């Protein structure tokens, strides 16, 4: 069964009754319910959302991911069930056990892609981006010569 994604962008009170998510909307006084077992992702994108600890515990017990957003609507955190989610635990374990060369290569890829994305944004804005494109090829494994970190930026 495909799990549901629920997004909350308005003030609401979220609680649980009888294995159901109970949603009480502040603006219209409307109340809705949804089975917790059907929810795969819950996104909280308003500063006036209240959620009970009992609901959080039940959501996590059912492997529901819970994402919270800040006042600018950007995700700031994610709650996952670490105990019952063996796949997530295996991913964390693989990250911890990764070899140093692999970690350095992944860091190189991450930094390179971030620089490429910034260059792409400059191109969209019709701004000069050649300097950033040149930096992409200069990023080394582990980025030991990070010029921004050391303060040695030459333009």
Tab-separated table of C-alpha atoms in Angstrom:
chain	number	residue	atom	x	y	z
A	1	UNK	CA	0.000	0.000	0.000
A	2	UNK	CA	1.237	3.478	-0.862
A	3	UNK	CA	1.662	5.667	2.189
A	4	UNK	CA	0.140	9.142	2.287
A	5	UNK	CA	2.012	12.429	2.567
A	6	UNK	CA	0.234	15.007	4.705
A	7	UNK	CA	1.222	18.672	4.546
A	8	UNK	CA	0.095	21.201	7.157
A	9	UNK	CA	0.566	24.853	6.225
A	10	UNK	CA	-2.070	26.379	8.513
A	11	UNK	CA	-2.503	26.523	12.289
A	12	UNK	CA	-3.741	23.175	13.599
A	13	UNK	CA	-3.825	20.960	16.667
A	14	UNK	CA	-2.683	17.400	15.940
A	15	UNK	CA	-3.364	14.569	18.345
A	16	UNK	CA	-4.192	10.874	18.332
A	17	UNK	CA	-7.311	8.938	19.299
A	18	UNK	CA	-7.830	5.213	18.596
A	19	UNK	CA	-4.780	4.896	16.292
A	20	UNK	CA	-6.056	7.827	14.242
A	21	UNK	CA	-4.439	11.179	13.540
A	22	UNK	CA	-6.973	13.790	14.660
A	23	UNK	CA	-6.627	17.186	12.991
A	24	UNK	CA	-8.368	20.163	14.554
A	25	UNK	CA	-8.105	23.214	12.321
A	26	UNK	CA	-7.922	26.562	14.156
A	27	UNK	CA	-9.442	28.754	11.469
A	28	UNK	CA	-12.651	26.856	10.694
A	29	UNK	CA	-13.036	24.654	13.746
A	30	UNK	CA	-13.095	21.672	11.384
A	31	UNK	CA	-11.945	18.254	12.637
A	32	UNK	CA	-10.644	15.460	10.383
A	33	UNK	CA	-9.069	12.073	11.006
A	34	UNK	CA	-6.669	9.786	9.151
A	35	UNK	CA	-5.392	6.306	10.047
A	36	UNK	CA	-1.833	6.608	11.338
A	37	UNK	CA	-0.805	3.386	9.594
A	38	UNK	CA	-1.581	5.006	6.203
A	39	UNK	CA	0.773	7.979	6.723
A	40	UNK	CA	4.310	7.836	5.352
A	41	UNK	CA	5.334	11.494	5.671
A	42	UNK	CA	4.006	14.375	7.772
A	43	UNK	CA	5.195	17.906	6.956
A	44	UNK	CA	4.640	20.656	9.540
A	45	UNK	CA	5.011	24.029	7.798
A	46	UNK	CA	3.430	26.555	10.142
A	47	UNK	CA	4.640	28.024	13.408
A	48	UNK	CA	1.232	27.623	15.078
A	49	UNK	CA	0.916	23.860	14.743
A	50	UNK	CA	0.672	21.956	17.999
A	51	UNK	CA	1.398	18.217	18.025
A	52	UNK	CA	1.167	15.875	20.987
A	53	UNK	CA	3.968	13.598	22.117
A	54	UNK	CA	1.585	10.637	21.953
A	55	UNK	CA	0.997	11.328	18.256
A	56	UNK	CA	4.714	11.713	17.558
A	57	UNK	CA	5.401	8.366	19.266
A	58	UNK	CA	2.678	6.597	17.257
A	59	UNK	CA	3.822	8.131	13.986
A	60	UNK	CA	7.403	7.015	14.599
A	61	UNK	CA	6.267	3.547	15.675
A	62	UNK	CA	4.588	3.283	12.255
A	63	UNK	CA	7.760	4.426	10.428
A	64	UNK	CA	6.306	7.799	9.492
A	65	UNK	CA	8.863	10.514	8.742
A	66	UNK	CA	8.073	13.842	10.404
A	67	UNK	CA	9.521	17.007	8.838
A	68	UNK	CA	9.382	20.417	10.516
A	69	UNK	CA	9.841	23.735	8.709
A	70	UNK	CA	10.870	27.166	9.941
A	71	UNK	CA	9.147	30.518	9.431
A	72	UNK	CA	10.654	30.768	5.930
A	73	UNK	CA	9.066	27.408	4.972
A	74	UNK	CA	12.415	25.628	4.738
A	75	UNK	CA	12.785	22.175	6.308
A	76	UNK	CA	14.761	22.395	9.542
A	77	UNK	CA	14.489	18.915	10.975
A	78	UNK	CA	13.331	15.394	10.415
A	79	UNK	CA	12.277	12.735	12.898
A	80	UNK	CA	12.693	9.093	11.920
A	81	UNK	CA	12.113	5.887	13.800
A	82	UNK	CA	15.660	4.646	14.346
A	83	UNK	CA	14.716	1.519	16.250
A	84	UNK	CA	12.194	-0.034	13.905
A	85	UNK	CA	13.647	1.216	10.635
A	86	UNK	CA	16.386	-1.299	9.893
A	87	UNK	CA	17.026	0.173	6.451
A	88	UNK	CA	17.773	3.589	7.950
A	89	UNK	CA	19.942	1.995	10.626
A	90	UNK	CA	21.908	0.146	7.934
A	91	UNK	CA	22.432	3.424	6.051
A	92	UNK	CA	23.730	5.127	9.185
A	93	UNK	CA	26.014	2.182	9.920
A	94	UNK	CA	27.386	2.216	6.359
A	95	UNK	CA	28.120	5.928	6.661
A	96	UNK	CA	29.958	5.440	9.951
A	97	UNK	CA	31.985	2.512	8.591
A	98	UNK	CA	32.847	4.137	5.244
A	99	UNK	CA	36.561	4.273	4.496
A	100	UNK	CA	38.380	7.595	4.696
A	101	UNK	CA	39.098	7.646	0.926
A	102	UNK	CA	35.381	7.111	0.204
A	103	UNK	CA	34.400	9.885	2.614
A	104	UNK	CA	36.890	12.225	0.913
A	105	UNK	CA	35.581	11.323	-2.559
A	106	UNK	CA	31.995	11.902	-1.454
A	107	UNK	CA	32.993	15.250	0.021
A	108	UNK	CA	34.632	16.184	-3.289
A	109	UNK	CA	31.469	15.259	-5.202
A	110	UNK	CA	29.275	17.213	-2.781
A	111	UNK	CA	31.387	20.380	-2.953
A	112	UNK	CA	31.687	20.158	-6.744
A	113	UNK	CA	27.935	19.791	-7.220
A	114	UNK	CA	27.236	22.693	-4.848
A	115	UNK	CA	29.600	24.925	-6.833
A	116	UNK	CA	28.017	23.773	-10.119
A	117	UNK	CA	24.562	24.599	-8.759
A	118	UNK	CA	25.706	28.091	-7.773
A	119	UNK	CA	27.194	28.570	-11.267
A	120	UNK	CA	23.898	27.441	-12.801
A	121	UNK	CA	21.985	29.980	-10.713
A	122	UNK	CA	24.336	32.727	-11.868
A	123	UNK	CA	23.792	31.640	-15.493
A	124	UNK	CA	20.014	31.808	-15.014
A	125	UNK	CA	20.443	35.360	-13.696
A	126	UNK	CA	22.688	36.094	-16.701
A	127	UNK	CA	25.645	36.750	-14.397
A	128	UNK	CA	29.269	35.748	-14.942
A	129	UNK	CA	29.907	32.210	-13.680
A	130	UNK	CA	33.235	31.190	-15.263
A	131	UNK	CA	35.123	31.569	-11.991
A	132	UNK	CA	32.831	29.066	-10.272
A	133	UNK	CA	32.982	26.665	-13.209
A	134	UNK	CA	36.795	26.755	-12.995
A	135	UNK	CA	36.607	26.000	-9.269
A	136	UNK	CA	34.627	22.790	-9.907
A	137	UNK	CA	37.600	21.115	-11.583
A	138	UNK	CA	39.949	22.384	-8.859
A	139	UNK	CA	38.145	20.630	-5.987
A	140	UNK	CA	40.283	17.735	-4.769
A	141	UNK	CA	39.367	14.601	-2.850
A	142	UNK	CA	38.721	15.627	0.745
A	143	UNK	CA	39.059	19.258	-0.417
A	144	UNK	CA	42.365	19.805	1.468
A	145	UNK	CA	43.007	23.188	-0.178
A	146	UNK	CA	39.574	24.642	0.441
A	147	UNK	CA	40.298	28.269	-0.423
A	148	UNK	CA	37.177	29.575	1.284
A	149	UNK	CA	38.072	27.778	4.512
A	150	UNK	CA	41.605	29.136	4.504
A	151	UNK	CA	40.558	32.619	3.380
A	152	UNK	CA	42.813	32.527	0.280
A	153	UNK	CA	40.219	33.510	-2.318
A	154	UNK	CA	41.737	35.080	-5.442
A	155	UNK	CA	39.407	36.767	-7.920
